[in-house]
Tab-separated table of N, CA and C in Angstrom:
chain	number	residue	atom	x	y	z
Y	1	UNK	N	21.455	9.912	10.969
Y	1	UNK	CA	20.947	10.537	9.762
Y	1	UNK	C	20.325	9.461	8.872
Y	2	UNK	N	19.081	9.677	8.472
Y	2	UNK	CA	18.431	8.690	7.615
Y	2	UNK	C	18.559	9.115	6.164
Y	3	UNK	N	18.620	8.129	5.310
Y	3	UNK	CA	18.754	8.363	3.883
Y	3	UNK	C	17.367	8.308	3.261
Y	4	UNK	N	17.059	9.284	2.405
Y	4	UNK	CA	15.782	9.298	1.697
Y	4	UNK	C	15.746	8.133	0.723
Y	5	UNK	N	14.680	7.371	0.724
Y	5	UNK	CA	14.595	6.284	-0.254
Y	5	UNK	C	14.307	6.843	-1.645
Y	6	UNK	N	14.801	6.146	-2.647
Y	6	UNK	CA	14.399	6.475	-4.015
Y	6	UNK	C	13.195	5.599	-4.322
Y	7	UNK	N	12.227	6.165	-5.015
Y	7	UNK	CA	11.012	5.427	-5.350
Y	7	UNK	C	10.869	5.414	-6.867
Y	8	UNK	N	10.876	4.202	-7.407
Y	8	UNK	CA	10.836	3.999	-8.851
Y	8	UNK	C	9.903	2.847	-9.194
Y	9	UNK	N	9.467	2.756	-10.453
Y	9	UNK	CA	8.664	1.597	-10.854
Y	9	UNK	C	9.438	0.304	-10.605
Y	10	UNK	N	8.735	-0.694	-10.110
Y	10	UNK	CA	9.350	-1.996	-9.835
Y	10	UNK	C	9.299	-2.858	-11.087
Y	11	UNK	N	10.247	-3.762	-11.202
Y	11	UNK	CA	10.288	-4.691	-12.317
Y	11	UNK	C	10.181	-6.120	-11.825
Y	12	UNK	N	10.059	-7.048	-12.754
Y	12	UNK	CA	9.913	-8.461	-12.411
Y	12	UNK	C	11.088	-8.943	-11.561
Y	13	UNK	N	12.271	-8.410	-11.802
Y	13	UNK	CA	13.447	-8.810	-11.025
Y	13	UNK	C	13.307	-8.450	-9.544
Y	14	UNK	N	12.380	-7.551	-9.212
Y	14	UNK	CA	12.164	-7.130	-7.819
Y	14	UNK	C	11.176	-8.028	-7.079
Y	15	UNK	N	10.561	-8.982	-7.771
Y	15	UNK	CA	9.469	-9.769	-7.184
Y	15	UNK	C	9.848	-10.449	-5.872
Y	16	UNK	N	11.002	-11.094	-5.827
Y	16	UNK	CA	11.410	-11.802	-4.612
Y	16	UNK	C	11.600	-10.860	-3.438
Y	17	UNK	N	12.248	-9.728	-3.693
Y	17	UNK	CA	12.456	-8.748	-2.612
Y	17	UNK	C	11.128	-8.147	-2.159
Y	18	UNK	N	10.245	-7.858	-3.109
Y	18	UNK	CA	8.932	-7.311	-2.750
Y	18	UNK	C	8.188	-8.293	-1.859
Y	19	UNK	N	8.187	-9.564	-2.240
Y	19	UNK	CA	7.483	-10.581	-1.455
Y	19	UNK	C	8.091	-10.712	-0.061
Y	20	UNK	N	9.406	-10.674	0.038
Y	20	UNK	CA	10.079	-10.780	1.341
Y	20	UNK	C	9.710	-9.607	2.245
Y	21	UNK	N	9.780	-8.398	1.721
Y	21	UNK	CA	9.442	-7.206	2.517
Y	21	UNK	C	7.958	-7.227	2.884
Y	22	UNK	N	7.117	-7.597	1.928
Y	22	UNK	CA	5.671	-7.656	2.173
Y	22	UNK	C	5.359	-8.618	3.319
Y	23	UNK	N	5.946	-9.798	3.276
Y	23	UNK	CA	5.678	-10.786	4.337
Y	23	UNK	C	6.177	-10.288	5.690
Y	24	UNK	N	7.344	-9.683	5.723
Y	24	UNK	CA	7.865	-9.154	6.989
Y	24	UNK	C	6.974	-8.030	7.507
Y	25	UNK	N	6.528	-7.165	6.606
Y	25	UNK	CA	5.717	-6.013	7.003
Y	25	UNK	C	4.341	-6.426	7.525
Y	26	UNK	N	3.746	-7.436	6.912
Y	26	UNK	CA	2.388	-7.839	7.291
Y	26	UNK	C	2.364	-8.833	8.452
Y	27	UNK	N	3.514	-9.277	8.891
Y	27	UNK	CA	3.555	-10.232	10.001
Y	27	UNK	C	2.955	-9.635	11.273
Y	28	UNK	N	3.245	-8.366	11.562
Y	28	UNK	CA	2.680	-7.745	12.765
Y	28	UNK	C	1.160	-7.629	12.653
Y	29	UNK	N	0.656	-7.374	11.444
Y	29	UNK	CA	-0.801	-7.336	11.246
Y	29	UNK	C	-1.393	-8.722	11.517
Y	30	UNK	N	-0.742	-9.750	11.006
Y	30	UNK	CA	-1.219	-11.124	11.212
Y	30	UNK	C	-1.259	-11.450	12.702
Y	31	UNK	N	-0.238	-11.024	13.430
Y	31	UNK	CA	-0.212	-11.278	14.871
Y	31	UNK	C	-1.312	-10.492	15.571
Y	32	UNK	N	-1.493	-9.235	15.178
Y	32	UNK	CA	-2.513	-8.382	15.789
Y	32	UNK	C	-3.908	-8.982	15.615
Y	33	UNK	N	-4.183	-9.505	14.428
Y	33	UNK	CA	-5.503	-10.051	14.131
Y	33	UNK	C	-5.585	-11.562	14.338
Y	34	UNK	N	-4.489	-12.157	14.793
Y	34	UNK	CA	-4.433	-13.600	15.024
Y	34	UNK	C	-4.872	-14.368	13.767
Y	35	UNK	N	-4.341	-13.921	12.617
Y	35	UNK	CA	-4.697	-14.547	11.346
Y	35	UNK	C	-3.454	-14.666	10.461
Y	36	UNK	N	-2.846	-15.846	10.414
Y	36	UNK	CA	-1.644	-16.022	9.595
Y	36	UNK	C	-1.944	-16.142	8.099
Y	37	UNK	N	-3.216	-16.024	7.725
Y	37	UNK	CA	-3.593	-16.211	6.326
Y	37	UNK	C	-4.014	-14.917	5.649
Y	38	UNK	N	-3.504	-13.783	6.125
Y	38	UNK	CA	-3.795	-12.523	5.440
Y	38	UNK	C	-3.298	-12.642	4.001
Y	39	UNK	N	-4.049	-12.129	3.027
Y	39	UNK	CA	-3.638	-12.268	1.627
Y	39	UNK	C	-2.192	-11.837	1.315
Y	40	UNK	N	-1.678	-10.756	1.917
Y	40	UNK	CA	-0.280	-10.406	1.609
Y	40	UNK	C	0.723	-11.462	2.102
Y	41	UNK	N	0.305	-12.285	3.051
Y	41	UNK	CA	1.191	-13.332	3.570
Y	41	UNK	C	1.076	-14.628	2.778
Y	42	UNK	N	-0.030	-14.824	2.110
Y	42	UNK	CA	-0.227	-16.072	1.359
Y	42	UNK	C	0.013	-15.891	-0.140
Y	43	UNK	N	0.215	-14.651	-0.567
Y	43	UNK	CA	0.504	-14.396	-1.974
Y	43	UNK	C	1.784	-15.128	-2.373
Y	44	UNK	N	1.797	-15.676	-3.565
Y	44	UNK	CA	2.961	-16.428	-4.044
Y	44	UNK	C	3.878	-15.543	-4.883
Y	45	UNK	N	5.075	-16.037	-5.120
Y	45	UNK	CA	6.021	-15.329	-5.980
Y	45	UNK	C	5.431	-15.163	-7.385
Y	46	UNK	N	4.780	-16.195	-7.888
Y	46	UNK	CA	4.146	-16.097	-9.211
Y	46	UNK	C	3.100	-14.986	-9.243
Y	47	UNK	N	2.331	-14.856	-8.177
Y	47	UNK	CA	1.308	-13.806	-8.125
Y	47	UNK	C	1.934	-12.411	-8.103
Y	48	UNK	N	3.040	-12.266	-7.381
Y	48	UNK	CA	3.743	-10.971	-7.370
Y	48	UNK	C	4.293	-10.683	-8.763
Y	49	UNK	N	4.878	-11.682	-9.403
Y	49	UNK	CA	5.392	-11.497	-10.763
Y	49	UNK	C	4.278	-11.102	-11.717
Y	50	UNK	N	3.120	-11.703	-11.572
Y	50	UNK	CA	1.971	-11.358	-12.406
Y	50	UNK	C	1.573	-9.905	-12.182
Y	51	UNK	N	1.567	-9.457	-10.935
Y	51	UNK	CA	1.242	-8.057	-10.637
Y	51	UNK	C	2.253	-7.123	-11.298
Y	52	UNK	N	3.500	-7.548	-11.331
Y	52	UNK	CA	4.553	-6.709	-11.905
Y	52	UNK	C	4.497	-6.650	-13.429
Y	53	UNK	N	3.877	-7.626	-14.049
Y	53	UNK	CA	3.797	-7.634	-15.509
Y	53	UNK	C	2.420	-7.220	-16.013
Y	54	UNK	N	1.504	-7.007	-15.097
Y	54	UNK	CA	0.139	-6.654	-15.470
Y	54	UNK	C	-0.019	-5.173	-15.747
Y	55	UNK	N	-1.263	-4.757	-15.918
Y	55	UNK	CA	-1.538	-3.357	-16.249
Y	55	UNK	C	-1.426	-2.400	-15.058
Y	56	UNK	N	-1.316	-2.936	-13.857
Y	56	UNK	CA	-1.251	-2.082	-12.675
Y	56	UNK	C	0.096	-1.380	-12.546
Y	57	UNK	N	0.200	-0.581	-11.514
Y	57	UNK	CA	1.425	0.164	-11.214
Y	57	UNK	C	2.005	-0.409	-9.929
Y	58	UNK	N	3.286	-0.733	-9.940
Y	58	UNK	CA	3.967	-1.205	-8.738
Y	58	UNK	C	5.212	-0.341	-8.569
Y	59	UNK	N	5.321	0.268	-7.404
Y	59	UNK	CA	6.477	1.107	-7.095
Y	59	UNK	C	7.283	0.457	-5.976
Y	60	UNK	N	8.580	0.654	-6.026
Y	60	UNK	CA	9.481	0.127	-4.992
Y	60	UNK	C	10.299	1.269	-4.416
Y	61	UNK	N	10.491	1.216	-3.104
Y	61	UNK	CA	11.353	2.181	-2.411
Y	61	UNK	C	12.665	1.476	-2.104
Y	62	UNK	N	13.758	2.144	-2.408
Y	62	UNK	CA	15.083	1.582	-2.147
Y	62	UNK	C	15.936	2.580	-1.382
Y	63	UNK	N	16.701	2.031	-0.468
Y	63	UNK	CA	17.761	2.791	0.202
Y	63	UNK	C	19.037	2.108	-0.253
Y	64	UNK	N	19.787	2.800	-1.085
Y	64	UNK	CA	20.925	2.160	-1.722
Y	64	UNK	C	20.391	1.064	-2.624
Y	65	UNK	N	20.941	-0.131	-2.515
Y	65	UNK	CA	20.467	-1.230	-3.352
Y	65	UNK	C	19.379	-2.051	-2.662
Y	66	UNK	N	19.060	-1.722	-1.420
Y	66	UNK	CA	18.085	-2.504	-0.653
Y	66	UNK	C	16.656	-2.043	-0.899
Y	67	UNK	N	15.782	-2.969	-1.266
Y	67	UNK	CA	14.365	-2.669	-1.383
Y	67	UNK	C	13.788	-2.626	0.030
Y	68	UNK	N	13.192	-1.490	0.399
Y	68	UNK	CA	12.672	-1.312	1.760
Y	68	UNK	C	11.158	-1.138	1.796
Y	69	UNK	N	10.523	-1.111	0.623
Y	69	UNK	CA	9.077	-0.962	0.615
Y	69	UNK	C	8.522	-1.014	-0.787
Y	70	UNK	N	7.213	-1.208	-0.863
Y	70	UNK	CA	6.536	-1.206	-2.160
Y	70	UNK	C	5.066	-0.882	-1.975
Y	71	UNK	N	4.424	-0.555	-3.083
Y	71	UNK	CA	2.991	-0.269	-3.107
Y	71	UNK	C	2.498	-0.551	-4.516
Y	72	UNK	N	1.206	-0.884	-4.612
Y	72	UNK	CA	0.601	-1.185	-5.905
Y	72	UNK	C	-0.674	-0.377	-6.078
Y	73	UNK	N	-1.050	-0.196	-7.327
Y	73	UNK	CA	-2.364	0.380	-7.636
Y	73	UNK	C	-2.823	-0.205	-8.959
Y	74	UNK	N	-4.106	-0.457	-9.036
Y	74	UNK	CA	-4.679	-0.805	-10.335
Y	74	UNK	C	-5.872	0.109	-10.566
Y	75	UNK	N	-6.028	0.480	-11.809
Y	75	UNK	CA	-7.076	1.406	-12.183
Y	75	UNK	C	-8.280	0.634	-12.713
Y	76	UNK	N	-9.442	1.010	-12.233
Y	76	UNK	CA	-10.706	0.481	-12.726
Y	76	UNK	C	-11.564	1.706	-13.015
Y	77	UNK	N	-11.705	2.018	-14.292
Y	77	UNK	CA	-12.383	3.261	-14.643
Y	77	UNK	C	-11.532	4.424	-14.159
Y	78	UNK	N	-12.145	5.322	-13.413
Y	78	UNK	CA	-11.387	6.468	-12.901
Y	78	UNK	C	-11.019	6.303	-11.423
Y	79	UNK	N	-11.064	5.062	-10.934
Y	79	UNK	CA	-10.714	4.776	-9.536
Y	79	UNK	C	-9.399	4.013	-9.476
Y	80	UNK	N	-8.490	4.500	-8.641
Y	80	UNK	CA	-7.226	3.803	-8.391
Y	80	UNK	C	-7.378	3.033	-7.085
Y	81	UNK	N	-7.238	1.715	-7.179
Y	81	UNK	CA	-7.306	0.854	-6.003
Y	81	UNK	C	-5.878	0.630	-5.516
Y	82	UNK	N	-5.555	1.212	-4.378
Y	82	UNK	CA	-4.209	1.151	-3.814
Y	82	UNK	C	-4.131	-0.040	-2.859
Y	83	UNK	N	-3.043	-0.782	-2.925
Y	83	UNK	CA	-2.912	-1.928	-2.040
Y	83	UNK	C	-1.482	-2.362	-1.831
Y	84	UNK	N	-1.346	-3.300	-0.904
Y	84	UNK	CA	-0.060	-3.928	-0.596
Y	84	UNK	C	1.025	-2.910	-0.246
Y	85	UNK	N	0.636	-1.818	0.431
Y	85	UNK	CA	1.641	-0.874	0.916
Y	85	UNK	C	2.443	-1.590	1.997
Y	86	UNK	N	3.721	-1.771	1.744
Y	86	UNK	CA	4.581	-2.556	2.640
Y	86	UNK	C	5.883	-1.817	2.878
Y	87	UNK	N	6.314	-1.799	4.127
Y	87	UNK	CA	7.601	-1.201	4.489
Y	87	UNK	C	8.322	-2.182	5.407
Y	88	UNK	N	9.596	-2.414	5.126
Y	88	UNK	CA	10.399	-3.310	5.963
Y	88	UNK	C	10.287	-2.875	7.418
Y	89	UNK	N	10.108	-3.821	8.341
Y	89	UNK	CA	9.900	-3.466	9.750
Y	89	UNK	C	10.948	-2.511	10.323
Y	90	UNK	N	12.215	-2.678	9.970
Y	90	UNK	CA	13.245	-1.795	10.530
Y	90	UNK	C	13.232	-0.405	9.899
Y	91	UNK	N	12.423	-0.196	8.869
Y	91	UNK	CA	12.315	1.111	8.205
Y	91	UNK	C	10.994	1.810	8.521
Y	92	UNK	N	10.103	1.134	9.243
Y	92	UNK	CA	8.809	1.732	9.572
Y	92	UNK	C	8.997	2.910	10.515
Y	93	UNK	N	8.126	3.904	10.367
Y	93	UNK	CA	8.201	5.094	11.207
Y	93	UNK	C	9.186	6.131	10.696
Y	94	UNK	N	9.731	5.919	9.503
Y	94	UNK	CA	10.714	6.857	8.926
Y	94	UNK	C	10.173	7.601	7.707
Y	95	UNK	N	8.886	7.478	7.456
Y	95	UNK	CA	8.281	8.200	6.338
Y	95	UNK	C	8.286	7.463	5.014
Y	96	UNK	N	8.769	6.219	4.989
Y	96	UNK	CA	8.813	5.466	3.731
Y	96	UNK	C	7.394	5.198	3.230
Y	97	UNK	N	6.506	4.787	4.113
Y	97	UNK	CA	5.128	4.508	3.717
Y	97	UNK	C	4.435	5.757	3.183
Y	98	UNK	N	4.654	6.884	3.836
Y	98	UNK	CA	4.055	8.146	3.380
Y	98	UNK	C	4.584	8.511	1.996
Y	99	UNK	N	5.871	8.317	1.770
Y	99	UNK	CA	6.450	8.630	0.461
Y	99	UNK	C	5.892	7.696	-0.619
Y	100	UNK	N	5.750	6.417	-0.284
Y	100	UNK	CA	5.186	5.475	-1.243
Y	100	UNK	C	3.738	5.838	-1.578
Y	101	UNK	N	2.968	6.199	-0.572
Y	101	UNK	CA	1.569	6.562	-0.798
Y	101	UNK	C	1.480	7.795	-1.702
Y	102	UNK	N	2.286	8.797	-1.426
Y	102	UNK	CA	2.293	9.999	-2.276
Y	102	UNK	C	2.730	9.660	-3.691
Y	103	UNK	N	3.740	8.806	-3.819
Y	103	UNK	CA	4.274	8.460	-5.140
Y	103	UNK	C	3.255	7.690	-5.973
Y	104	UNK	N	2.479	6.805	-5.354
Y	104	UNK	CA	1.491	6.051	-6.135
Y	104	UNK	C	0.367	6.984	-6.575
Y	105	UNK	N	0.033	7.957	-5.756
Y	105	UNK	CA	-0.981	8.941	-6.153
Y	105	UNK	C	-0.482	9.753	-7.348
Y	106	UNK	N	0.774	10.161	-7.316
Y	106	UNK	CA	1.356	10.910	-8.433
Y	106	UNK	C	1.384	10.039	-9.689
Y	107	UNK	N	1.734	8.764	-9.526
Y	107	UNK	CA	1.809	7.854	-10.673
Y	107	UNK	C	0.438	7.658	-11.333
Y	108	UNK	N	-0.627	7.848	-10.574
Y	108	UNK	CA	-1.989	7.681	-11.115
Y	108	UNK	C	-2.613	9.019	-11.522
Y	109	UNK	N	-1.899	10.103	-11.322
Y	109	UNK	CA	-2.433	11.443	-11.597
Y	109	UNK	C	-2.897	11.538	-13.044
Y	110	UNK	N	-4.023	12.184	-13.226
Y	110	UNK	CA	-4.566	12.371	-14.554
Y	110	UNK	C	-5.402	11.198	-15.038
Y	111	UNK	N	-5.298	10.063	-14.354
Y	111	UNK	CA	-6.072	8.882	-14.748
Y	111	UNK	C	-7.101	8.514	-13.699
Y	112	UNK	N	-6.918	8.958	-12.474
Y	112	UNK	CA	-7.822	8.601	-11.379
Y	112	UNK	C	-8.443	9.860	-10.779
Y	113	UNK	N	-9.740	9.787	-10.519
Y	113	UNK	CA	-10.402	10.873	-9.793
Y	113	UNK	C	-10.688	10.466	-8.357
Y	114	UNK	N	-10.507	9.168	-8.078
Y	114	UNK	CA	-10.762	8.653	-6.740
Y	114	UNK	C	-9.725	7.590	-6.404
Y	115	UNK	N	-9.216	7.658	-5.196
Y	115	UNK	CA	-8.307	6.633	-4.677
Y	115	UNK	C	-9.050	5.881	-3.592
Y	116	UNK	N	-8.899	4.568	-3.569
Y	116	UNK	CA	-9.533	3.767	-2.531
Y	116	UNK	C	-8.541	2.716	-2.035
Y	117	UNK	N	-8.656	2.359	-0.787
Y	117	UNK	CA	-7.799	1.345	-0.175
Y	117	UNK	C	-8.495	0.819	1.059
Y	118	UNK	N	-7.937	-0.235	1.639
Y	118	UNK	CA	-8.503	-0.748	2.879
Y	118	UNK	C	-7.375	-1.199	3.789
Y	119	UNK	N	-7.693	-1.250	5.077
Y	119	UNK	CA	-6.768	-1.741	6.090
Y	119	UNK	C	-7.601	-2.306	7.225
Y	120	UNK	N	-6.969	-3.019	8.120
Y	120	UNK	CA	-7.684	-3.542	9.271
Y	120	UNK	C	-8.303	-2.406	10.074
Y	121	UNK	N	-9.547	-2.589	10.480
Y	121	UNK	CA	-10.258	-1.531	11.198
Y	121	UNK	C	-9.594	-1.192	12.536
Y	122	UNK	N	-8.806	-2.121	13.082
Y	122	UNK	CA	-8.122	-1.882	14.351
Y	122	UNK	C	-6.649	-1.538	14.163
Y	123	UNK	N	-6.234	-1.244	12.943
Y	123	UNK	CA	-4.832	-0.918	12.657
Y	123	UNK	C	-4.625	0.588	12.766
Y	124	UNK	N	-4.523	1.053	14.008
Y	124	UNK	CA	-4.493	2.492	14.276
Y	124	UNK	C	-3.359	3.214	13.547
Y	125	UNK	N	-2.194	2.621	13.505
Y	125	UNK	CA	-1.054	3.284	12.855
Y	125	UNK	C	-1.322	3.472	11.360
Y	126	UNK	N	-1.865	2.446	10.710
Y	126	UNK	CA	-2.189	2.543	9.288
Y	126	UNK	C	-3.276	3.588	9.052
Y	127	UNK	N	-4.309	3.551	9.868
Y	127	UNK	CA	-5.399	4.512	9.714
Y	127	UNK	C	-4.897	5.943	9.869
Y	128	UNK	N	-3.995	6.183	10.829
Y	128	UNK	CA	-3.435	7.529	11.000
Y	128	UNK	C	-2.686	7.974	9.747
Y	129	UNK	N	-1.887	7.085	9.171
Y	129	UNK	CA	-1.140	7.411	7.954
Y	129	UNK	C	-2.105	7.821	6.839
Y	130	UNK	N	-3.099	6.998	6.596
Y	130	UNK	CA	-4.027	7.273	5.499
Y	130	UNK	C	-4.823	8.548	5.748
Y	131	UNK	N	-5.268	8.752	6.982
Y	131	UNK	CA	-6.044	9.950	7.283
Y	131	UNK	C	-5.191	11.209	7.179
Y	132	UNK	N	-3.920	11.130	7.534
Y	132	UNK	CA	-3.007	12.275	7.348
Y	132	UNK	C	-2.876	12.638	5.879
Y	133	UNK	N	-3.063	11.665	5.007
Y	133	UNK	CA	-2.949	11.900	3.566
Y	133	UNK	C	-4.292	12.190	2.912
Y	134	UNK	N	-5.309	12.457	3.722
Y	134	UNK	CA	-6.595	12.893	3.184
Y	134	UNK	C	-7.612	11.801	2.927
Y	135	UNK	N	-7.288	10.567	3.293
Y	135	UNK	CA	-8.253	9.482	3.124
Y	135	UNK	C	-9.253	9.529	4.273
Y	136	UNK	N	-10.492	9.129	3.960
Y	136	UNK	CA	-11.513	9.069	5.013
Y	136	UNK	C	-12.196	7.717	4.958
Y	137	UNK	N	-12.589	7.242	6.118
Y	137	UNK	CA	-13.275	5.947	6.190
Y	137	UNK	C	-14.680	6.125	5.632
Y	138	UNK	N	-15.030	5.272	4.668
Y	138	UNK	CA	-16.359	5.345	4.052
Y	138	UNK	C	-17.200	4.112	4.351
Y	139	UNK	N	-16.557	3.038	4.817
Y	139	UNK	CA	-17.310	1.815	5.120
Y	139	UNK	C	-16.446	0.869	5.938
Y	140	UNK	N	-17.104	-0.097	6.541
Y	140	UNK	CA	-16.423	-1.221	7.194
Y	140	UNK	C	-17.003	-2.482	6.584
Y	141	UNK	N	-16.147	-3.457	6.345
Y	141	UNK	CA	-16.610	-4.734	5.803
Y	141	UNK	C	-15.669	-5.829	6.270
Y	142	UNK	N	-16.167	-7.049	6.375
Y	142	UNK	CA	-15.288	-8.146	6.762
Y	142	UNK	C	-14.497	-8.659	5.561
Y	143	UNK	N	-13.280	-9.111	5.813
Y	143	UNK	CA	-12.533	-9.784	4.747
Y	143	UNK	C	-13.005	-11.237	4.699
Y	144	UNK	N	-12.516	-12.044	3.757
Y	144	UNK	CA	-12.990	-13.434	3.663
Y	144	UNK	C	-12.777	-14.252	4.945
Y	145	UNK	N	-11.837	-13.836	5.783
Y	145	UNK	CA	-11.575	-14.554	7.038
Y	145	UNK	C	-12.327	-13.948	8.217
Y	146	UNK	N	-13.160	-12.937	7.960
Y	146	UNK	CA	-13.963	-12.340	9.022
Y	146	UNK	C	-13.325	-11.167	9.741
Y	147	UNK	N	-12.147	-10.748	9.320
Y	147	UNK	CA	-11.495	-9.592	9.952
Y	147	UNK	C	-12.177	-8.322	9.451
Y	148	UNK	N	-12.472	-7.424	10.370
Y	148	UNK	CA	-13.151	-6.176	10.021
Y	148	UNK	C	-12.168	-5.216	9.368
Y	149	UNK	N	-12.516	-4.789	8.159
Y	149	UNK	CA	-11.677	-3.870	7.404
Y	149	UNK	C	-12.309	-2.492	7.363
Y	150	UNK	N	-11.470	-1.469	7.348
Y	150	UNK	CA	-11.913	-0.105	7.110
Y	150	UNK	C	-11.615	0.206	5.646
Y	151	UNK	N	-12.629	0.652	4.923
Y	151	UNK	CA	-12.474	1.047	3.528
Y	151	UNK	C	-12.340	2.569	3.519
Y	152	UNK	N	-11.277	3.046	2.874
Y	152	UNK	CA	-11.011	4.480	2.850
Y	152	UNK	C	-10.980	4.986	1.418
Y	153	UNK	N	-11.366	6.258	1.251
Y	153	UNK	CA	-11.348	6.894	-0.056
Y	153	UNK	C	-10.777	8.294	0.046
Y	154	UNK	N	-10.294	8.749	-1.094
Y	154	UNK	CA	-9.776	10.112	-1.208
Y	154	UNK	C	-10.025	10.575	-2.633
Y	155	UNK	N	-10.572	11.757	-2.774
Y	155	UNK	CA	-10.725	12.327	-4.115
Y	155	UNK	C	-9.370	12.807	-4.593
Y	156	UNK	N	-9.119	12.613	-5.877
Y	156	UNK	CA	-7.867	13.096	-6.451
Y	156	UNK	C	-7.911	14.613	-6.462
Y	157	UNK	N	-6.800	15.227	-6.181
Y	157	UNK	CA	-6.713	16.690	-6.202
Y	157	UNK	C	-6.511	17.102	-7.647
Y	158	UNK	N	-7.380	17.986	-8.119
Y	158	UNK	CA	-7.251	18.467	-9.500
Y	158	UNK	C	-6.207	19.561	-9.549
Y	159	UNK	N	-5.426	19.613	-10.617
Y	159	UNK	CA	-4.481	20.708	-10.761
Y	159	UNK	C	-5.256	22.025	-10.858
Y	160	UNK	N	-4.651	23.083	-10.383
Y	160	UNK	CA	-5.293	24.389	-10.440
Y	160	UNK	C	-5.534	24.781	-11.900
Y	161	UNK	N	-6.692	25.316	-12.156
Y	161	UNK	CA	-7.013	25.730	-13.529
Y	161	UNK	C	-6.695	27.207	-13.686
Y	162	UNK	N	-6.113	27.538	-14.794
Y	162	UNK	CA	-5.729	28.935	-15.020
Y	162	UNK	C	-6.888	29.790	-15.518
Y	163	UNK	N	-7.990	29.148	-15.951
Y	163	UNK	CA	-9.110	29.913	-16.465
Y	163	UNK	C	-10.182	30.168	-15.402
Y	164	UNK	N	-9.883	29.864	-14.154
Y	164	UNK	CA	-10.877	30.026	-13.088
Y	164	UNK	C	-11.059	31.475	-12.722
């Protein structure tokens, strides 16, 4: 029996755990692309702390007291840029990533009309997750290290209007 994670806003005290889970989660991506310098792997503790104190939104998933995942979004105009979706390797495939993705969309509700994110173009598991949640590939572009990325977007769902 699996326990549903609780998903709440992350605080500065969570920075070390977020960085640890992020590095563990992105290690398989680094191996897949033969690139140990993916930004989530080279991000520093100070940079994570800055993200946690900045204007963006950072959510953490916990099972009991253990942080098992996180996700971030920053708003630019009416676009929410979603990133750093990370799930501890032993928790992957249990719906934690899907819950985090839904939760960050809810956290941006009313402020964003468009969600955008990117992942490795050859990361089939990630692409399936995003496409199941309504994201569609709108472009491909290389990252600074030359890895081909898929850029995905999703329009925010408007609440039903009663005057329609």
